[in-house]
JSON list of C-alpha atoms and ligand atoms in Angstrom, two decimals:
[
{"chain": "E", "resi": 9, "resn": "UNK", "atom": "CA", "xyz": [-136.28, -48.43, -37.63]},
{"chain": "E", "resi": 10, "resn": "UNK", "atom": "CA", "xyz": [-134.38, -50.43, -35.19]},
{"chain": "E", "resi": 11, "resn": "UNK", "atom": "CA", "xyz": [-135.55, -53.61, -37.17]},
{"chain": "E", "resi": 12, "resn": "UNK", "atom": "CA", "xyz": [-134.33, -52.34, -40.42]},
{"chain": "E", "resi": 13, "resn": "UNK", "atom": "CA", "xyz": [-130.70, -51.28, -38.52]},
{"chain": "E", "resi": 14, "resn": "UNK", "atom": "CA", "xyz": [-130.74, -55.50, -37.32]},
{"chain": "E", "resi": 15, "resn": "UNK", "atom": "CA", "xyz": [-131.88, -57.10, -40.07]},
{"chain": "E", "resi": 16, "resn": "UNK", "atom": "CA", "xyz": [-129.27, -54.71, -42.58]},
{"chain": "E", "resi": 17, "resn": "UNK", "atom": "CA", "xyz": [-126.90, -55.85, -40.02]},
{"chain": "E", "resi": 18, "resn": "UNK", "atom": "CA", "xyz": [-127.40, -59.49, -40.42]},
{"chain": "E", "resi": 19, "resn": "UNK", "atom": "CA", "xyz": [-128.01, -59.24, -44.45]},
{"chain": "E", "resi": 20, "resn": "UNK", "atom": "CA", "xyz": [-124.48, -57.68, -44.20]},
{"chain": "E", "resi": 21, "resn": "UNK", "atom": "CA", "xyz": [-122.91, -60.69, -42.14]},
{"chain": "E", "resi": 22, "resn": "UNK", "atom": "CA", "xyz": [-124.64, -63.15, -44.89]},
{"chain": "E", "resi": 23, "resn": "UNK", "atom": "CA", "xyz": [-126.09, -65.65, -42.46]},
{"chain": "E", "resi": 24, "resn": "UNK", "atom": "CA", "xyz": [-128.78, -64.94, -40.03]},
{"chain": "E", "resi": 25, "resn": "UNK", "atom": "CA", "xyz": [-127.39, -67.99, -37.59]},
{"chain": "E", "resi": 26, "resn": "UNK", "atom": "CA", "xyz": [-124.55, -64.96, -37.33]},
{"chain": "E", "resi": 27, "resn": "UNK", "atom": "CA", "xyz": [-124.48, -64.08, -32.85]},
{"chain": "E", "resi": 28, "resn": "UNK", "atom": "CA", "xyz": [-121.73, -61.86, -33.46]},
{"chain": "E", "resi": 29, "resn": "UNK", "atom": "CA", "xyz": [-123.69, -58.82, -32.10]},
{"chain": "E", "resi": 30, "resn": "UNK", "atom": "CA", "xyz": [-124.79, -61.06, -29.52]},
{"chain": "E", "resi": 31, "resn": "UNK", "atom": "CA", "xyz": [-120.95, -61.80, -28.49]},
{"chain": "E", "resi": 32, "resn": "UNK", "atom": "CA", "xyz": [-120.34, -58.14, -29.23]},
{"chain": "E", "resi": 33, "resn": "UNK", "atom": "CA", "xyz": [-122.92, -56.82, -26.67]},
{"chain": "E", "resi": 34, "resn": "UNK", "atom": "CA", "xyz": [-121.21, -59.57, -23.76]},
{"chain": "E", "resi": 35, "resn": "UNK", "atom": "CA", "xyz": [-117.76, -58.54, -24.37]},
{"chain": "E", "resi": 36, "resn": "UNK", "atom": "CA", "xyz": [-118.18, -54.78, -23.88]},
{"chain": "E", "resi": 37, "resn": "UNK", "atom": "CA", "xyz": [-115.86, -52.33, -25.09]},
{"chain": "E", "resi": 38, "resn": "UNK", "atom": "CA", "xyz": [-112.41, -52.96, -25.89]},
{"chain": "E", "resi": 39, "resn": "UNK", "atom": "CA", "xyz": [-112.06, -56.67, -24.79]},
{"chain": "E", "resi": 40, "resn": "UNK", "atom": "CA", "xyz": [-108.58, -57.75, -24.56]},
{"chain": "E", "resi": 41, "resn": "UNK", "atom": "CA", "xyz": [-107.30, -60.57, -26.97]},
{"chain": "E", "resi": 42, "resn": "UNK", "atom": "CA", "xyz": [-107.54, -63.61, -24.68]},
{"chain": "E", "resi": 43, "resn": "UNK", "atom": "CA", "xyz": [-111.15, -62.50, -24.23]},
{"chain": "E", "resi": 44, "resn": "UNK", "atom": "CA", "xyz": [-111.72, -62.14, -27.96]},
{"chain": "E", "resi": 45, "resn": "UNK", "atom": "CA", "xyz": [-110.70, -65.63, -28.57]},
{"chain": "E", "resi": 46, "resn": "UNK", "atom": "CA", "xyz": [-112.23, -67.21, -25.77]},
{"chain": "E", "resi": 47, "resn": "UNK", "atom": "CA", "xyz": [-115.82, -66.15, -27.37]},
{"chain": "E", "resi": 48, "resn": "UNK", "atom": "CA", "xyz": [-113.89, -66.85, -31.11]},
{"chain": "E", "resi": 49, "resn": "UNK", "atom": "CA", "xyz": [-116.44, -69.05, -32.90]},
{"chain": "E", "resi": 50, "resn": "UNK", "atom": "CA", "xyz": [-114.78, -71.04, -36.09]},
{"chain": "E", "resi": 51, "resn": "UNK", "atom": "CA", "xyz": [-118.19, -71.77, -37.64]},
{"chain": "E", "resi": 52, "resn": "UNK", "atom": "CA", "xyz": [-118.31, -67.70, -38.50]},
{"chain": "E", "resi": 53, "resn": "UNK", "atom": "CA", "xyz": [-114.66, -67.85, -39.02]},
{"chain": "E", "resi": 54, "resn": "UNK", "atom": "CA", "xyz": [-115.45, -70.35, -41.90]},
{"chain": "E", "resi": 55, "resn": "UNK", "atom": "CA", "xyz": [-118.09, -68.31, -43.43]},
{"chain": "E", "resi": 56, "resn": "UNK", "atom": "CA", "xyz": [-115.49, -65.49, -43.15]},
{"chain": "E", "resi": 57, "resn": "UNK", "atom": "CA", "xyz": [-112.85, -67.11, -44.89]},
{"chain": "E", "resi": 58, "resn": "UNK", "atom": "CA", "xyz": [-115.08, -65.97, -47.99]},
{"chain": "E", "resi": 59, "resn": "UNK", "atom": "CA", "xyz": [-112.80, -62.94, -47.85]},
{"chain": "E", "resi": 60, "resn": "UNK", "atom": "CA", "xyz": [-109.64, -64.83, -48.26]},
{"chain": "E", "resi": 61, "resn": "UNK", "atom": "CA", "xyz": [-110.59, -67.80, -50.46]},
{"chain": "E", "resi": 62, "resn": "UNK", "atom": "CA", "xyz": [-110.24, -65.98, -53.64]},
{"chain": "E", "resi": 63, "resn": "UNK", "atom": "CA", "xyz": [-106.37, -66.39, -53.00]},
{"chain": "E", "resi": 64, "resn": "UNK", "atom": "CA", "xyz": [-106.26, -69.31, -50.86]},
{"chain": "E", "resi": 65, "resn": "UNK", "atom": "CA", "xyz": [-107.77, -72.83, -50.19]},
{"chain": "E", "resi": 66, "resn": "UNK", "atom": "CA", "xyz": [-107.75, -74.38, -47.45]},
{"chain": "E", "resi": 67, "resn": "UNK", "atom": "CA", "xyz": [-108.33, -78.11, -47.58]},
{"chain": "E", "resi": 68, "resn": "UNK", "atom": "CA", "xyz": [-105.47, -80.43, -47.00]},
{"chain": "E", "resi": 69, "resn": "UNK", "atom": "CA", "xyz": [-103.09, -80.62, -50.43]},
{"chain": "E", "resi": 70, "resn": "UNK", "atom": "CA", "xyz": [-105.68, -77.77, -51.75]},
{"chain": "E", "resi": 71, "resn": "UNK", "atom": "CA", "xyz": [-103.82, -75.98, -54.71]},
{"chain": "E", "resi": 72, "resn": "UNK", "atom": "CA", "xyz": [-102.11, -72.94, -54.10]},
{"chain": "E", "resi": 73, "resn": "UNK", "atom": "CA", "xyz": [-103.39, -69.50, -55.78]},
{"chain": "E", "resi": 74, "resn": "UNK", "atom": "CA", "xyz": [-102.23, -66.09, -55.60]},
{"chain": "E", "resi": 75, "resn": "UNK", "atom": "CA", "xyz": [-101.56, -67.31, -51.87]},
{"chain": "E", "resi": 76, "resn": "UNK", "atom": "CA", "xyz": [-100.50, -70.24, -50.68]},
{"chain": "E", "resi": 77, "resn": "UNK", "atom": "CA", "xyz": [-102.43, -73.12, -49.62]},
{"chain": "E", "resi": 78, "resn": "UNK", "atom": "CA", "xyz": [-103.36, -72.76, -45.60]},
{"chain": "E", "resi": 79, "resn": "UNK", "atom": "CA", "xyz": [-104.14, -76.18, -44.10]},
{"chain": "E", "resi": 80, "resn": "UNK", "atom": "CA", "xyz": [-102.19, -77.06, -41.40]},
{"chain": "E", "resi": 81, "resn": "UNK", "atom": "CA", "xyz": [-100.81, -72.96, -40.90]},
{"chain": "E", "resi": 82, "resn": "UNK", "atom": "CA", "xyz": [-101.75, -72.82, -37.16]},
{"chain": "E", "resi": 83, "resn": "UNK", "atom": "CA", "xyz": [-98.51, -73.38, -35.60]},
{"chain": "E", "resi": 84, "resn": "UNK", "atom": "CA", "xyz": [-96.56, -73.64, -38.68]},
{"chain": "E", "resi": 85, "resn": "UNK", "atom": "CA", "xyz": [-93.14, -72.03, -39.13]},
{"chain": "E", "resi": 86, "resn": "UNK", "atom": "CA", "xyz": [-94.24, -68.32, -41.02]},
{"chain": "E", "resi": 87, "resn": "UNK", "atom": "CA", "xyz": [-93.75, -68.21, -44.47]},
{"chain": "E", "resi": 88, "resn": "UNK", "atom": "CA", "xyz": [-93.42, -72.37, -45.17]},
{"chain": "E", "resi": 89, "resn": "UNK", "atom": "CA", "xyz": [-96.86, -73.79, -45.17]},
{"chain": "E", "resi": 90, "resn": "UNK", "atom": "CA", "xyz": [-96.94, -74.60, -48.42]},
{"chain": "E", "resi": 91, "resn": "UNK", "atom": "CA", "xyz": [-93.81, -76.31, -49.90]},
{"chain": "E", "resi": 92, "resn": "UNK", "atom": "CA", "xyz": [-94.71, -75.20, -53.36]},
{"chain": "E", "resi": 93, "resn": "UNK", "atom": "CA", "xyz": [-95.52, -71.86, -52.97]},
{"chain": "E", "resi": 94, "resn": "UNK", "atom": "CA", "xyz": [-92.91, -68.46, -53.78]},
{"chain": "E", "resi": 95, "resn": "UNK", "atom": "CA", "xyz": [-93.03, -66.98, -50.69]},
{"chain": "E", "resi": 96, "resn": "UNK", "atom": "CA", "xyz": [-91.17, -63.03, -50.58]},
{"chain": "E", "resi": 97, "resn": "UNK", "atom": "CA", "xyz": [-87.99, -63.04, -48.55]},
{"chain": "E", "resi": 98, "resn": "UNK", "atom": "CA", "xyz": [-89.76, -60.83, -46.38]},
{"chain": "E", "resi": 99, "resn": "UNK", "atom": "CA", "xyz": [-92.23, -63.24, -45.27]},
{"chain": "E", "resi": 100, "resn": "UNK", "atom": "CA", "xyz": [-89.30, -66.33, -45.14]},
{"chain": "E", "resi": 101, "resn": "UNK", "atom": "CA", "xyz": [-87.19, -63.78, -43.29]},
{"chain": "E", "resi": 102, "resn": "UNK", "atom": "CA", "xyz": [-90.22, -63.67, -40.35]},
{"chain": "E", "resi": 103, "resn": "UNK", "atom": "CA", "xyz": [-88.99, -65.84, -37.08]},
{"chain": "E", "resi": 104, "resn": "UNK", "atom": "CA", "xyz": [-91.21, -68.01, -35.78]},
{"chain": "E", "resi": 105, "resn": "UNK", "atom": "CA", "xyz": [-94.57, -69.74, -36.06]},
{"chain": "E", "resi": 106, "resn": "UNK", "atom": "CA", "xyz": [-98.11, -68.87, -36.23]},
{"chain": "E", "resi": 107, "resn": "UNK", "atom": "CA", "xyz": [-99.51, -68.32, -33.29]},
{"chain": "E", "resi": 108, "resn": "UNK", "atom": "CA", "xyz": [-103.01, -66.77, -32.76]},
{"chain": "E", "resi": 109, "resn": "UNK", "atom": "CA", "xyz": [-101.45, -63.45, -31.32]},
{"chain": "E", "resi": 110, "resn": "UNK", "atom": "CA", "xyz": [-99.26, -63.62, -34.85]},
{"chain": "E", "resi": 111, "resn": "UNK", "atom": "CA", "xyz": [-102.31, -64.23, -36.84]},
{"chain": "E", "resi": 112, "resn": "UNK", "atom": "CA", "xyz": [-104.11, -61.99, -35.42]},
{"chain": "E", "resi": 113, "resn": "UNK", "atom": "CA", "xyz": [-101.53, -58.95, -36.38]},
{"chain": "E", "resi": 114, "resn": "UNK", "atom": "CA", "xyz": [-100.85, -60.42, -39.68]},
{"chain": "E", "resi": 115, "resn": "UNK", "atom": "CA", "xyz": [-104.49, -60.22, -40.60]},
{"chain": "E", "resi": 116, "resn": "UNK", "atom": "CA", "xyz": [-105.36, -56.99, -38.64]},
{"chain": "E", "resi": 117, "resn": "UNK", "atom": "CA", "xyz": [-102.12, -55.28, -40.98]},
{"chain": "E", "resi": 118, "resn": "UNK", "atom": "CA", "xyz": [-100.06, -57.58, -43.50]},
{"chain": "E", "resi": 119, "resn": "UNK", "atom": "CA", "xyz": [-98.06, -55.10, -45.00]},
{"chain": "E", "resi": 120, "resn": "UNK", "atom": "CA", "xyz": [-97.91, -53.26, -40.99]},
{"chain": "E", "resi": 121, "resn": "UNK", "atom": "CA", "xyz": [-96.43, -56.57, -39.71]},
{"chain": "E", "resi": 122, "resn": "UNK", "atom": "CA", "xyz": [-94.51, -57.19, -42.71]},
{"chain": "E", "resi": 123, "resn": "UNK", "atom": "CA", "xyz": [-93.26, -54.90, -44.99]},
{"chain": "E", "resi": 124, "resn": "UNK", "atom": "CA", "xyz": [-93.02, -56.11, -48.65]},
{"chain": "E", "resi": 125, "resn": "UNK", "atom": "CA", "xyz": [-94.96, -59.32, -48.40]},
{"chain": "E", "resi": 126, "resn": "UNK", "atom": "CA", "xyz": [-97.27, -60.00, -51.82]},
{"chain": "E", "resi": 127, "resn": "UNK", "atom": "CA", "xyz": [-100.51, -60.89, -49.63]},
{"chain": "E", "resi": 128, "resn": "UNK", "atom": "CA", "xyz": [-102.19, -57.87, -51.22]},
{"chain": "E", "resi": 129, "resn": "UNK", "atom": "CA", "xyz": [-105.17, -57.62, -49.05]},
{"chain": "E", "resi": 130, "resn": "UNK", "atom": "CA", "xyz": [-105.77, -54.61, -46.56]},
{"chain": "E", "resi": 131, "resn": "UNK", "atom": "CA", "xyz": [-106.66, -56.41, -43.23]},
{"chain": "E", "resi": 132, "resn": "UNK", "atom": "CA", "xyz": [-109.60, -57.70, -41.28]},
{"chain": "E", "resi": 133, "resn": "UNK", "atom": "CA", "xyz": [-110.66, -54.01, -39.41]},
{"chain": "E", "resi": 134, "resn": "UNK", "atom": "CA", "xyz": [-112.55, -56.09, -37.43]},
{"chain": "E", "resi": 135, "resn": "UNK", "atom": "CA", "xyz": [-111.20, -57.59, -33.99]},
{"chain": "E", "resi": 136, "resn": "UNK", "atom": "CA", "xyz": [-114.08, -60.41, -33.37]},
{"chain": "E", "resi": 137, "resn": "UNK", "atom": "CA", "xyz": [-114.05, -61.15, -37.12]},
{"chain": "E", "resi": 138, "resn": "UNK", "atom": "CA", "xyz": [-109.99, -61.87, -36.73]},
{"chain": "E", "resi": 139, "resn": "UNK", "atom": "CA", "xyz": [-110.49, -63.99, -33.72]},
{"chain": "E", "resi": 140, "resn": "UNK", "atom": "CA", "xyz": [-112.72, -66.55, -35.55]},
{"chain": "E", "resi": 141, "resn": "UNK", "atom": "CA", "xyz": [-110.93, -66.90, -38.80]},
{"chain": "E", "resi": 142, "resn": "UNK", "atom": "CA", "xyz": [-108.17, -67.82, -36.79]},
{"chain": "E", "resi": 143, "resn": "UNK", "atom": "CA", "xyz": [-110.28, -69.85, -34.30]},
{"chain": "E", "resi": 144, "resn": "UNK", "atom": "CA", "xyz": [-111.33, -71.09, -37.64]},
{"chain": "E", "resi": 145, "resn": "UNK", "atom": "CA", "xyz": [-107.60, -71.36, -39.19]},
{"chain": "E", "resi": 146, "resn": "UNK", "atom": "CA", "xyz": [-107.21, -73.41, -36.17]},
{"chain": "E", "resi": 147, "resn": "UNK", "atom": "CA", "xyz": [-109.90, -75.87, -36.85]},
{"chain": "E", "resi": 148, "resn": "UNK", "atom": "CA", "xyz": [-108.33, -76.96, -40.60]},
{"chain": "E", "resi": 149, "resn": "UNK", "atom": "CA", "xyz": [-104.88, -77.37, -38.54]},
{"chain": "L", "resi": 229, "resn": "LIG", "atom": "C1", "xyz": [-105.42, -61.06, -52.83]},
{"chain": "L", "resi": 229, "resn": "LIG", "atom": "C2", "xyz": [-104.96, -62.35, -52.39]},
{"chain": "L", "resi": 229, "resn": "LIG", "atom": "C3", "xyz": [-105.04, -62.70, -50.90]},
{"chain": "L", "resi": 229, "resn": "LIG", "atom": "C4", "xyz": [-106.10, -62.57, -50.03]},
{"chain": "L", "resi": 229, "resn": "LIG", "atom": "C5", "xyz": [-107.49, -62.03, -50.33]},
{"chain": "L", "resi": 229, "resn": "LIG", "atom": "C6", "xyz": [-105.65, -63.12, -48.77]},
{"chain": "L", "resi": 229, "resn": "LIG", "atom": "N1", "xyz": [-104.36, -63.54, -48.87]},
{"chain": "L", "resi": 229, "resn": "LIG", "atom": "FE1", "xyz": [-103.27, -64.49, -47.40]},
{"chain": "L", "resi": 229, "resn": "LIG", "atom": "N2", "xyz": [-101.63, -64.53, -48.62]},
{"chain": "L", "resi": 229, "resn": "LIG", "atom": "C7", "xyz": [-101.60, -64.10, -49.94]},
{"chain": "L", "resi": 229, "resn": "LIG", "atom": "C8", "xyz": [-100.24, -64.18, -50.44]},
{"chain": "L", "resi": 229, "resn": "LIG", "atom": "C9", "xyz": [-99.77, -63.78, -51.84]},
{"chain": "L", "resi": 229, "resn": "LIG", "atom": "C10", "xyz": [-99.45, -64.70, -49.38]},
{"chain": "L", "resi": 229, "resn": "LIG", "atom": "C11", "xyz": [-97.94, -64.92, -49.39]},
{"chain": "L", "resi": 229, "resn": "LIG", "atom": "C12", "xyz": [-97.30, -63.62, -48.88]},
{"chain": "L", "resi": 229, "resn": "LIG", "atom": "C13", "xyz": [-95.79, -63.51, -49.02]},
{"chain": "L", "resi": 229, "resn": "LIG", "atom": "O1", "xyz": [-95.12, -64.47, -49.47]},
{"chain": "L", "resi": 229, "resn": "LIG", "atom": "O2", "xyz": [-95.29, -62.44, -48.65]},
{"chain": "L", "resi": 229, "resn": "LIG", "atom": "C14", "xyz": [-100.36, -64.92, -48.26]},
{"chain": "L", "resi": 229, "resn": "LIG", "atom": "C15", "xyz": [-99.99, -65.47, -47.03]},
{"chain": "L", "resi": 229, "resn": "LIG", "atom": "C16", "xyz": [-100.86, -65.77, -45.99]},
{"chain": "L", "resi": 229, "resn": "LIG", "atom": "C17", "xyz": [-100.49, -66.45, -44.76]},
{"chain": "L", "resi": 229, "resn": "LIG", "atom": "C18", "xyz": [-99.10, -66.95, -44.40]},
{"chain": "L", "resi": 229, "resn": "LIG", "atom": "C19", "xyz": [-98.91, -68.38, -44.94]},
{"chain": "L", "resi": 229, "resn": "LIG", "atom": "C20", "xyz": [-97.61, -69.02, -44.54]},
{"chain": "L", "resi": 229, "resn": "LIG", "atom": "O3", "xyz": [-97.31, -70.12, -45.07]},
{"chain": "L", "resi": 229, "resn": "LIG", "atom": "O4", "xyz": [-96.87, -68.48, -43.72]},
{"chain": "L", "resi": 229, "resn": "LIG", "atom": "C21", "xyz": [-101.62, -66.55, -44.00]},
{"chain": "L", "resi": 229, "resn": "LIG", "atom": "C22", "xyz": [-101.76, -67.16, -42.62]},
{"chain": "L", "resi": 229, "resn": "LIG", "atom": "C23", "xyz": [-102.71, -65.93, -44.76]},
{"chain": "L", "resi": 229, "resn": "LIG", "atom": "N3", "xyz": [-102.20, -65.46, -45.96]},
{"chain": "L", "resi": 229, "resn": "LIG", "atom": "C24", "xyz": [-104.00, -65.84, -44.31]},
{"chain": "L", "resi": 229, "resn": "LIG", "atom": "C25", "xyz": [-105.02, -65.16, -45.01]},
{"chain": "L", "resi": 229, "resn": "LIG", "atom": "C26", "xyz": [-106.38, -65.03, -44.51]},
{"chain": "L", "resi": 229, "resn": "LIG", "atom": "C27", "xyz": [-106.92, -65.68, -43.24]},
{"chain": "L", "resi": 229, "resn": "LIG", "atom": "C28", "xyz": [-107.05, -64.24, -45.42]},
{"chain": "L", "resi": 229, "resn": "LIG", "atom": "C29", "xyz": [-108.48, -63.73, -45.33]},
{"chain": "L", "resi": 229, "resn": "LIG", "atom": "C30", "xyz": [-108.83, -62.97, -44.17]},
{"chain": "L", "resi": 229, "resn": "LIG", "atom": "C31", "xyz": [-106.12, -63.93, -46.49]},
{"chain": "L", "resi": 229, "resn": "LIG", "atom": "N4", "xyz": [-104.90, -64.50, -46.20]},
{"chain": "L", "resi": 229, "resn": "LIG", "atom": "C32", "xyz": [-106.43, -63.18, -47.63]},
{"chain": "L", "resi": 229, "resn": "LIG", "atom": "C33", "xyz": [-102.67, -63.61, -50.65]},
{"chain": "L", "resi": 229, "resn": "LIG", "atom": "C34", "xyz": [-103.94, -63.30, -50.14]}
]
């Protein structure tokens, strides 16, 4: 039984090199964010960047989709990465620049961190899974 729990587990991250319960089991409950991105590993953020690809690539001068193009947004200013893109005035109106801590509330919440942006997705639940997509974000930056 405890086989079938595992292997569902890793069917349901979609690649079997996945350590994430590994990391998981060595952080313990409720690690702190510095902790969480100390362990962040970008290769699983890429695979996890499945989620958001439908609205956004990510190679350098990649076309923008429903979302804007995201090379390059670690540490840049919120709501500019992509010169072409029609950002909301509530996402222009955010001081600042991208930061993991920033990334990492953005993606936990968007519409909780900023009300009336048009990134219609409902969060990454998940705070492991944020940690590499932005050690991943990081990566393409
Ligand atoms: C359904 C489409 C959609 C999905 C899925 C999506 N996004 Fe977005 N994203 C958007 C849109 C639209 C915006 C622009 C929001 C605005 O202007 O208010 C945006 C903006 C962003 C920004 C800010 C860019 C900037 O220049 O400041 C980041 C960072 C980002 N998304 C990351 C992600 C990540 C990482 C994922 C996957 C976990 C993801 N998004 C999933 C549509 C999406």
């Amino acid at each position: 039984m405890r086989r079938v729990i595992v292997l569902a587990a890793l069917l349901a991250a979609g690649c079997s090199r996945d350590d994430s319960a590994e990391r998981r089991a060595r952080l313990g409950p409720n690690p702190g964010f510095a902790q969480l991105m100390r362990v962040a590993d970008a290769e699983a953020g890429a695979r996890r960047f499945g989620q958001c690809a439908a609205c956004h690539s990510i190679a350098a001068g990649g076309q923008d989709r429903n979302g804007p193009n995201l090379h390059g947004v670690y540490g840049a200013k919120i709501g500019q990465n992509s010169a072409r893109f029609g950002y909301t005035e509530a996402l222009q109106a955010q001081a600042g620049t991208w930061d993991a801590a920033r990334l990492d509330r953005w993606l936990a919440d968007p519409r909780g961190m900023v009300p009336g942006t048009s990134m219609a997705f409902p969060g990454v639940r998940d705070p492991l899974d944020r940690a590499d997509l932005i050690a991943y974000l990081k990566t393409q930056s």
